[in-house]
Tab-separated table of C-alpha atoms in Angstrom:
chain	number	residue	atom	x	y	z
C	1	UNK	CA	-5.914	27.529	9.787
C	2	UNK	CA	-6.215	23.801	8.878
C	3	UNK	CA	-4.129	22.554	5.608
C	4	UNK	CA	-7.161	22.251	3.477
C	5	UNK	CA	-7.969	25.592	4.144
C	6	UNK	CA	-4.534	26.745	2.533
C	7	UNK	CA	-5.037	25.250	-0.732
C	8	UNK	CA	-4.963	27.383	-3.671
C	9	UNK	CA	-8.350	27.206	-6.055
C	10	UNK	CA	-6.457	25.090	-8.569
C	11	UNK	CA	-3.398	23.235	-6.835
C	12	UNK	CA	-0.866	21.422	-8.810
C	13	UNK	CA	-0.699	17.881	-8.739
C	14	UNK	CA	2.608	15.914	-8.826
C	15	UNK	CA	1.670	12.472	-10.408
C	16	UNK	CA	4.801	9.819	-9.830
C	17	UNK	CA	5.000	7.024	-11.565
C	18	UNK	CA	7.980	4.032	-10.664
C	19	UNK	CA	8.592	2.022	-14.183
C	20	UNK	CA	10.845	-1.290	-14.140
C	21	UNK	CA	10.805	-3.046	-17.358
C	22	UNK	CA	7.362	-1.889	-18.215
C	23	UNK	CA	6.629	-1.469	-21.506
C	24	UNK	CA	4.115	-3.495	-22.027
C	25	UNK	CA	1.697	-0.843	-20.398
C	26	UNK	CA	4.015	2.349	-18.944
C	27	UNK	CA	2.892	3.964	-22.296
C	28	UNK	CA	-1.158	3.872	-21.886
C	29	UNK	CA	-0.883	4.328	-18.351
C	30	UNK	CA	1.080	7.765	-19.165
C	31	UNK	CA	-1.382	8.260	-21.519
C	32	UNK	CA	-4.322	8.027	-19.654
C	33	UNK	CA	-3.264	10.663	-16.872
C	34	UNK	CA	-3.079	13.385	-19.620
C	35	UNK	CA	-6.459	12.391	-20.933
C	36	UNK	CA	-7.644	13.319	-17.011
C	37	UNK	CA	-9.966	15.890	-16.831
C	38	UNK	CA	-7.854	18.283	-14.040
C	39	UNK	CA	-5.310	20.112	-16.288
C	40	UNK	CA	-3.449	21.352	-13.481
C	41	UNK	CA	-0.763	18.342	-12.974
C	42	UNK	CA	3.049	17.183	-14.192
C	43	UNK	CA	4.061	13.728	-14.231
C	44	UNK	CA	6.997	12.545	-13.012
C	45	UNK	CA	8.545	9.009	-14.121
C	46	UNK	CA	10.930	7.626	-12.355
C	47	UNK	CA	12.765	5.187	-13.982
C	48	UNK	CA	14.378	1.527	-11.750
C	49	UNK	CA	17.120	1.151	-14.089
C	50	UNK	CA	14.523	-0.527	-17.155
C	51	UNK	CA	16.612	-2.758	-19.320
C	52	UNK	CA	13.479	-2.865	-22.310
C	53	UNK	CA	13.736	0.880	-23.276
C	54	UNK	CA	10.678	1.863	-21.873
C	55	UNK	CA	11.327	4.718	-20.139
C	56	UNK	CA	12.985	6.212	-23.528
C	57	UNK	CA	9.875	5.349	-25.345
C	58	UNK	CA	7.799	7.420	-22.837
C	59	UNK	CA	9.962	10.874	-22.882
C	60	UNK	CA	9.886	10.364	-27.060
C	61	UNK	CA	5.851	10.339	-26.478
C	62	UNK	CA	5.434	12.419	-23.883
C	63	UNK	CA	7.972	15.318	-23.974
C	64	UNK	CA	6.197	16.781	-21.152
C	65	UNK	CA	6.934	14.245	-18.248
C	66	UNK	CA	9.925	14.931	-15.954
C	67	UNK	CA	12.387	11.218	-16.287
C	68	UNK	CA	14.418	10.594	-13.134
C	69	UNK	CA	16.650	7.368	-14.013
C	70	UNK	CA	17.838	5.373	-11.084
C	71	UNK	CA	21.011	3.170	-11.721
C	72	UNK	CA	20.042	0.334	-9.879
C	73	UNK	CA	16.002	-0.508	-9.025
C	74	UNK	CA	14.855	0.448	-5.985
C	75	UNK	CA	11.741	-0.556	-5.481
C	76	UNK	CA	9.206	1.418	-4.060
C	77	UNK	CA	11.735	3.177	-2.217
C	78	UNK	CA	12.394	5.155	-6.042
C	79	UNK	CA	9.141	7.128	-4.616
C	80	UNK	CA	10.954	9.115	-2.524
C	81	UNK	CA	13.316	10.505	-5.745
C	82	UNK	CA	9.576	11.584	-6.809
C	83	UNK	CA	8.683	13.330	-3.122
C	84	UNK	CA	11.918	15.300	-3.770
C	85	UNK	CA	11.591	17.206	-7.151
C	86	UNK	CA	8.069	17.402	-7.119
C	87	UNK	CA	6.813	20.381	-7.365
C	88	UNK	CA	2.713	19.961	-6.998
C	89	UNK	CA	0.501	20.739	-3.449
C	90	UNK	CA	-0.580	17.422	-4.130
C	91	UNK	CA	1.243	14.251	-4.983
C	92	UNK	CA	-0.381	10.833	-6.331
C	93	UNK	CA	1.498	7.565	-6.750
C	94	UNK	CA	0.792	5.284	-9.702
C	95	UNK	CA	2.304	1.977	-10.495
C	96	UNK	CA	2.937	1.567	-14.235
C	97	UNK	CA	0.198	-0.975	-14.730
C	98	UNK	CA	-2.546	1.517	-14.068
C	99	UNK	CA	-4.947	3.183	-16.401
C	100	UNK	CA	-7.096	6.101	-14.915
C	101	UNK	CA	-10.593	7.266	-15.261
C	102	UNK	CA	-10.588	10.991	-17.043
C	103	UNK	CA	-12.209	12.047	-13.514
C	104	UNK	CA	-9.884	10.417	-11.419
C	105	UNK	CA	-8.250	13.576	-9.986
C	106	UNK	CA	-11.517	15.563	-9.302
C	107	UNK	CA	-12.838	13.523	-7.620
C	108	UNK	CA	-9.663	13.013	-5.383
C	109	UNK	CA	-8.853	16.184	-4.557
C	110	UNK	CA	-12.917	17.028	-4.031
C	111	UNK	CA	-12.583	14.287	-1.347
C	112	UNK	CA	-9.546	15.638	-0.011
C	113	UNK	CA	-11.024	18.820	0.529
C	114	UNK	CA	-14.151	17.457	2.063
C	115	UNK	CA	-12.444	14.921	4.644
C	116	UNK	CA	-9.065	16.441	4.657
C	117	UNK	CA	-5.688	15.215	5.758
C	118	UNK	CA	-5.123	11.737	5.158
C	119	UNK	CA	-4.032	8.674	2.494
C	120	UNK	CA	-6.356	8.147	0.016
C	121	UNK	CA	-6.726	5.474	-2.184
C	122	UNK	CA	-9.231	4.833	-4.881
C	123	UNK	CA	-11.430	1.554	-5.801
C	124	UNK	CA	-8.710	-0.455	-8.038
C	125	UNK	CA	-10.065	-2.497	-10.556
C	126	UNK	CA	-9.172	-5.422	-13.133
C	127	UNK	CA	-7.871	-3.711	-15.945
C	128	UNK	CA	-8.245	-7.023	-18.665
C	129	UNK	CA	-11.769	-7.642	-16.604
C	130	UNK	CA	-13.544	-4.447	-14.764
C	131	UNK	CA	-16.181	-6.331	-13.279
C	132	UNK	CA	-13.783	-7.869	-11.037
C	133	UNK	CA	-12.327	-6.090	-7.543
C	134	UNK	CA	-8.776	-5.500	-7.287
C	135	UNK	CA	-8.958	-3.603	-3.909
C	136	UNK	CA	-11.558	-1.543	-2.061
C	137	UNK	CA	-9.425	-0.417	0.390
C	138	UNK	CA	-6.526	-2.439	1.900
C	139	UNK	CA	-7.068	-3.695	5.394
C	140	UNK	CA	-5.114	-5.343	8.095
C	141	UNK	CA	-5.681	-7.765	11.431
C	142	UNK	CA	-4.238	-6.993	14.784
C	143	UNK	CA	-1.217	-9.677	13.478
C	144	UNK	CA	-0.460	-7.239	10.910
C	145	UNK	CA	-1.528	-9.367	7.732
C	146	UNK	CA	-2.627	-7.257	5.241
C	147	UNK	CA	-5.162	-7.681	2.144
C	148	UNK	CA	-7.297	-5.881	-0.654
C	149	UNK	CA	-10.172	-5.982	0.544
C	150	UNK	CA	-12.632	-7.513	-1.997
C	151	UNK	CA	-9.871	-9.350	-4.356
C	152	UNK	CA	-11.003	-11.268	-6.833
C	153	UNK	CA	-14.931	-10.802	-6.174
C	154	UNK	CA	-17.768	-9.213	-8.740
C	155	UNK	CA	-17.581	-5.975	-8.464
C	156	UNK	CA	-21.508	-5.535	-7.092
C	157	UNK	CA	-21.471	-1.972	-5.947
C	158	UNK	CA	-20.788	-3.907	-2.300
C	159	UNK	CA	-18.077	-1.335	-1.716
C	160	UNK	CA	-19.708	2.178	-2.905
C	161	UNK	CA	-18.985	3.643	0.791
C	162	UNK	CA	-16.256	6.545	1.582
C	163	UNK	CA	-14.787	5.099	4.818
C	164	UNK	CA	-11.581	5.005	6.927
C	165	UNK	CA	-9.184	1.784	5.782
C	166	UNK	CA	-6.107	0.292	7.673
C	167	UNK	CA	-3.604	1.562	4.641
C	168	UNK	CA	-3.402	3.037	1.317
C	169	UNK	CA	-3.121	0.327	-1.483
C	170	UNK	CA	0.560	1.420	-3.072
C	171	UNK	CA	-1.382	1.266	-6.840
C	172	UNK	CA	-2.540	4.539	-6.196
C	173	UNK	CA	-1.923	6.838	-3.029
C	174	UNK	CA	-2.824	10.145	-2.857
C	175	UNK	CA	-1.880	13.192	-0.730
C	176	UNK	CA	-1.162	16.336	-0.039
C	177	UNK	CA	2.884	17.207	-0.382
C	178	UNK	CA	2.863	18.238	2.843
C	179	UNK	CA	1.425	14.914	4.325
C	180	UNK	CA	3.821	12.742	2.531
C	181	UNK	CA	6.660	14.826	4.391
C	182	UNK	CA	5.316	14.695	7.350
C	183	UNK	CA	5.096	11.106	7.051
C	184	UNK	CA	8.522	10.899	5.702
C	185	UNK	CA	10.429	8.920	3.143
C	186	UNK	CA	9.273	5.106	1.672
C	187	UNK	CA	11.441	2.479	3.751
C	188	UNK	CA	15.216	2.847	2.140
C	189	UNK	CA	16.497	0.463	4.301
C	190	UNK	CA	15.718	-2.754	2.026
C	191	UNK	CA	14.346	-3.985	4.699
C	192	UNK	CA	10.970	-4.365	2.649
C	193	UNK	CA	11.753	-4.661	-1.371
C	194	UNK	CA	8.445	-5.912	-2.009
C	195	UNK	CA	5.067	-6.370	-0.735
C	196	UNK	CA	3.659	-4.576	2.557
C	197	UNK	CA	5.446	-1.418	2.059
C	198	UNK	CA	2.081	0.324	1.797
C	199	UNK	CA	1.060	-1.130	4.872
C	200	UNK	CA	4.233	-0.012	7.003
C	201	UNK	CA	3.365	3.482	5.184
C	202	UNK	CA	-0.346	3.778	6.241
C	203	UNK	CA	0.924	2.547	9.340
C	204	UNK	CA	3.015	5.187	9.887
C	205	UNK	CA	0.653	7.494	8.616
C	206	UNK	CA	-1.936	6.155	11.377
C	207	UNK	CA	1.134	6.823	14.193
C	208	UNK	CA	1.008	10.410	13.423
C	209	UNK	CA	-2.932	10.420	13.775
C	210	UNK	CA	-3.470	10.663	9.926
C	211	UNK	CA	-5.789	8.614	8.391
C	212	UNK	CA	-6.295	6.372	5.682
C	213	UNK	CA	-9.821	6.882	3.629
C	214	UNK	CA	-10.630	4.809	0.737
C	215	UNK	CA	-12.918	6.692	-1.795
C	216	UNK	CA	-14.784	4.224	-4.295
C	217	UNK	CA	-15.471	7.334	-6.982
C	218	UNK	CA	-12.114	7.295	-7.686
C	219	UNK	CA	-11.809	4.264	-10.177
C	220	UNK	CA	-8.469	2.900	-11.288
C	221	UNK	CA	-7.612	-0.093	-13.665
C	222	UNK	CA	-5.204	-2.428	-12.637
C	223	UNK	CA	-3.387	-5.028	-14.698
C	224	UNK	CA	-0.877	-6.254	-11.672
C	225	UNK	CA	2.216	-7.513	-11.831
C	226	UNK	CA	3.054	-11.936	-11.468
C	227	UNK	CA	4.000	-11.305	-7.936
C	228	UNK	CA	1.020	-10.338	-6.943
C	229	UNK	CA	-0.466	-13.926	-8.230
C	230	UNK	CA	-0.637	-16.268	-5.145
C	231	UNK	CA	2.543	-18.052	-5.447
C	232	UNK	CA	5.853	-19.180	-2.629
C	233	UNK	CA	7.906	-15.705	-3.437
C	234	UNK	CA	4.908	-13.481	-2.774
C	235	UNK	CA	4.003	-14.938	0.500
C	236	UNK	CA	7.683	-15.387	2.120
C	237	UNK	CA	7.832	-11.318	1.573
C	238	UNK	CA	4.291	-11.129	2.670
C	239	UNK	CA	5.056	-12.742	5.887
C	240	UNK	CA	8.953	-11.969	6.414
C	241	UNK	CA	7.627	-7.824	5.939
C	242	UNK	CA	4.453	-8.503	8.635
C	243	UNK	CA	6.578	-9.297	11.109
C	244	UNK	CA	8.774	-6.355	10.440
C	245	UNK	CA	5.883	-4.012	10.746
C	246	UNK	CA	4.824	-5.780	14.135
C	247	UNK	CA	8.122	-5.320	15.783
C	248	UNK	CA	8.554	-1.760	14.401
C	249	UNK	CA	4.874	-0.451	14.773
C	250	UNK	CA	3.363	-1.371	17.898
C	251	UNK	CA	4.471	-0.587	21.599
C	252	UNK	CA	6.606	-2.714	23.458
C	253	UNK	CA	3.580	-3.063	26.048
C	254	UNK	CA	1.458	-3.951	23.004
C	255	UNK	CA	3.844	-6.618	21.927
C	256	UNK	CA	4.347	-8.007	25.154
C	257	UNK	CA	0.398	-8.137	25.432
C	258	UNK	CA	-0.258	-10.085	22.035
C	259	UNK	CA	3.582	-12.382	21.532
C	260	UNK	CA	1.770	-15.636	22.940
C	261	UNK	CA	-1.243	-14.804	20.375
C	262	UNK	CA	1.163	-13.963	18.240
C	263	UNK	CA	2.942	-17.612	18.432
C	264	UNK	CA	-0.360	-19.270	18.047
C	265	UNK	CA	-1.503	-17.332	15.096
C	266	UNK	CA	2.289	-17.877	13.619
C	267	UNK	CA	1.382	-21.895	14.118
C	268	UNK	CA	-2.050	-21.722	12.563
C	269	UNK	CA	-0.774	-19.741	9.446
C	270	UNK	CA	2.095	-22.443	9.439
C	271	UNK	CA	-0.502	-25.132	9.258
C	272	UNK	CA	-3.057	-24.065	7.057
C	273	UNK	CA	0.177	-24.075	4.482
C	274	UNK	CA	0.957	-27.505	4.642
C	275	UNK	CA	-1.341	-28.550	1.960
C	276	UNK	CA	-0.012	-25.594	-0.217
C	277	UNK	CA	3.065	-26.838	0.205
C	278	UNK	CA	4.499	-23.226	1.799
C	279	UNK	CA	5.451	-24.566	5.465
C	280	UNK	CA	8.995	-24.267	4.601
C	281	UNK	CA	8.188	-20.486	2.849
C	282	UNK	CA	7.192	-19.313	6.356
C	283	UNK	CA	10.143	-21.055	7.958
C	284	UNK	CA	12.500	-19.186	5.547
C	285	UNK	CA	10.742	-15.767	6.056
C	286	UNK	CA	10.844	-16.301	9.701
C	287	UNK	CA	14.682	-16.726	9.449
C	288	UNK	CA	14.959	-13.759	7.387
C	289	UNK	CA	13.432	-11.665	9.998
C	290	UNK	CA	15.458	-12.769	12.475
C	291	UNK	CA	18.700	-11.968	10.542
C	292	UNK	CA	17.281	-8.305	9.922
C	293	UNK	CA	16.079	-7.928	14.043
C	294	UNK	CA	18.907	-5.471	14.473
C	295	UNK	CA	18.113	-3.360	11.499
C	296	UNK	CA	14.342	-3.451	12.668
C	297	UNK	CA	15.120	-2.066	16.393
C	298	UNK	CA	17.186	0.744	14.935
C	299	UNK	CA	14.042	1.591	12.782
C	300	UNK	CA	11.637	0.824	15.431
C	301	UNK	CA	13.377	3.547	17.728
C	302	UNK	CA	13.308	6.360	15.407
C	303	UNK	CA	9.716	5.608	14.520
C	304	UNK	CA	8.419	5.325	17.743
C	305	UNK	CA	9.921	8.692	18.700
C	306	UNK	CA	7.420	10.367	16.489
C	307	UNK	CA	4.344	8.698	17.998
C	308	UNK	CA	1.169	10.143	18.368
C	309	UNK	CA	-1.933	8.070	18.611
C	310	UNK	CA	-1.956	4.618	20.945
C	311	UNK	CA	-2.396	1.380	19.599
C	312	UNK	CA	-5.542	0.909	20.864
C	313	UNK	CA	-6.653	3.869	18.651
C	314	UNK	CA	-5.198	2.543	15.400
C	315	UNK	CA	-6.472	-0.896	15.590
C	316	UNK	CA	-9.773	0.065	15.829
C	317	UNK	CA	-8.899	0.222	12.007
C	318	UNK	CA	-7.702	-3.101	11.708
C	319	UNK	CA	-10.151	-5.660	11.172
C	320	UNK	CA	-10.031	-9.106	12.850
C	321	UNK	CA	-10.619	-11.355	10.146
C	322	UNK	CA	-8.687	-11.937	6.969
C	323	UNK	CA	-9.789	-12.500	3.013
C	324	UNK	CA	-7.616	-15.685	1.627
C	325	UNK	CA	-7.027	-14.583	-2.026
C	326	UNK	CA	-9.637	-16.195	-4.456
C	327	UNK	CA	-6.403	-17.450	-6.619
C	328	UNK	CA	-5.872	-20.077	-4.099
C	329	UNK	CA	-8.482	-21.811	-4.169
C	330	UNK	CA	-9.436	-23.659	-0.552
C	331	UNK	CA	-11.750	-23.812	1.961
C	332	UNK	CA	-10.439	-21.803	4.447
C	333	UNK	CA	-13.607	-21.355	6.519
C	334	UNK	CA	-12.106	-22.799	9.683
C	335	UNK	CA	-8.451	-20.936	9.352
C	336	UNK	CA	-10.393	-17.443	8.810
C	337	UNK	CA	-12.637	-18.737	12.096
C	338	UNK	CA	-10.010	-19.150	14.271
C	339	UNK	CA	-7.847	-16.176	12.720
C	340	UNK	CA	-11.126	-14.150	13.813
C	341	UNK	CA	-10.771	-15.253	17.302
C	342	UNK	CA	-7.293	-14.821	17.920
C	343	UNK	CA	-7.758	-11.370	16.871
C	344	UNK	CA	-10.589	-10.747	18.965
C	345	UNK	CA	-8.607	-12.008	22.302
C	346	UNK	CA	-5.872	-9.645	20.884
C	347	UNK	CA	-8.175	-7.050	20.563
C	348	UNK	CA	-9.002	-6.587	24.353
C	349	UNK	CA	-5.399	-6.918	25.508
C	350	UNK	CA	-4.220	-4.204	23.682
């Protein structure tokens, strides 16, 4: 009997929510889950050691919600404090600077039942400006350089399809319980902090032959946070955590394949950044990798123990382009050309 089939009629929901300093919007994001339509669901806030008295506010509004307080901020890895105590077949992660649609979980958990086991994420939307894309399903290149698809475009209806994507956008994942087990625990190492956690996640997920499905009825409102602006600090995580998810993802035989693509994509990312002024951002992150290669091995073994699917049956997930974000505002026609054909070679070595 498959896992959809074991569902109850009306299965609980866990939503989690991770608040840091948030209350500028924690409270109508809270708000807006228990206007959802699906009465069947608890909340669970958990709480990165807020200094504003946010997370106070919320259990004096909403009684209901279950507070977890963490003494120091974790990150994303707080999740997995959520993973533990709840108690719902199904478990959604929110960031704080969401609002939902009242349908939101209907239409989720009529999708999970339809396609069953996998990551799903929903269409993610400006919140201060819904006509504008936030992501339509996060996607990632054979180099492991991940993006919302769609960022920063009108939203057209260009995206209205129910389709497989490379990872989950963290905004809003949702599951069944048992998936998120099976997938096991949000990186505690550190090794991560911020940015590209999601994509190490649906990576993993994609290891273990689950899949990630983005589902465009499922619309979610999206403030997001300064670091996700275009700026030095977002992109020396960005590309510091991409090459942690290369050398703890793929195959040693698929590594080997791609390193001297690898090096030349490296170089061309290094100089399309010297008129932003960000050569020395990818230097540093590179660095920073190198310091944390002993930490990645250890990580890369147990992961790779659990393998399932090859490489050449993940990446046909991946795309081979890439979307430069619209906030930086270049021509970047010939870097996304040649980014296109590295890929490609890449593509029929692995």
């Amino acid at each position: 009997m498959s896992e959809t089939e074991k569902l109850p009629t009306n299965p609980l929901v866990s939503v989690i929510i991770i608040n840091f300093n948030g209350l500028d919007y924690i409270l109508d994001c809270i708000d807006s889950v228990f206007k959802s339509n699906y009465a069947n669901f608890e909340v669970i806030l958990i709480d990165n050691n807020s200094t504003d008295g946010s997370s106070d506010k919320c259990k004096e509004k909403f009684p209901k919600i279950t507070l977890i307080q963490n003494k120091k901020n974790l990150a994303m890895a707080a999740r997995n404090k959520g993973i533990d105590v709840a108690k719902g077949d199904f478990v959604v992660f929110l960031d704080a600077d969401t609002v939902v649609n009242s349908n939101w979980l209907d239409v989720l958990l009529d999708s999970y039942k339809k396609h069953g086991k996998g990551l799903y994420q929903g269409k993610l939307l400006k919140k201060d400006d819904p006509s504008i894309i936030e992501s339509c399903g996060d996607m990632a290149n054979i180099f492991s350089t991940g993006f919302a698809r769609g960022r920063g475009q009108k939203d057209l209806n260009q995206f209205e399809n129910f389709q497989k994507i490379s990872f989950p956008v963290g905004a809003c994942t949702f599951s069944s319980t048992q998936t998120f087990k099976e997938i096991g625990y949000v990186d505690e190492s550190s090794l991560f902090f911020l940015m590209l956690d999601d994509l190490d996640y649906g990576w993993r997920g994609w290891l273990l032959n689950i899949p990630s499905y983005y589902e465009p009825k499922c619309v979610i409102y999206h403030v997001g946070s300064p670091i996700l602006q275009w700026n030095s600090k977002k992109f020396f995580f960005m590309e510091r955590n991409r090459l942690i998810c290369l050398f703890s993802l793929y195959s040693k035989k698929t590594l080997f394949k791609i390193f001297p693509l690898l090096i030349l994509y490296d170089m061309g990312v290094s100089l399309f950044l010297i008129s932003k002024g960000m050569t020395f951002t990818k230097f540093k992150s590179t660095i920073s990798f190198l310091g944390m290669l002993p930490s990645v091995l250890k990580r890369r073994k147990f992961i790779q123990s659990k393998r399932k699917l090859k490489d050449s049956d993940i990446i046909k997930n991946f795309v081979d382009g890439i979307d430069i974000p619209v906030d930086m505002n270049t021509d970047s026609s010939i870097f996304v050309s040649i980014v296109k054909k590295l890929n490609k070679m890449a593509r029929k070595l692995v």
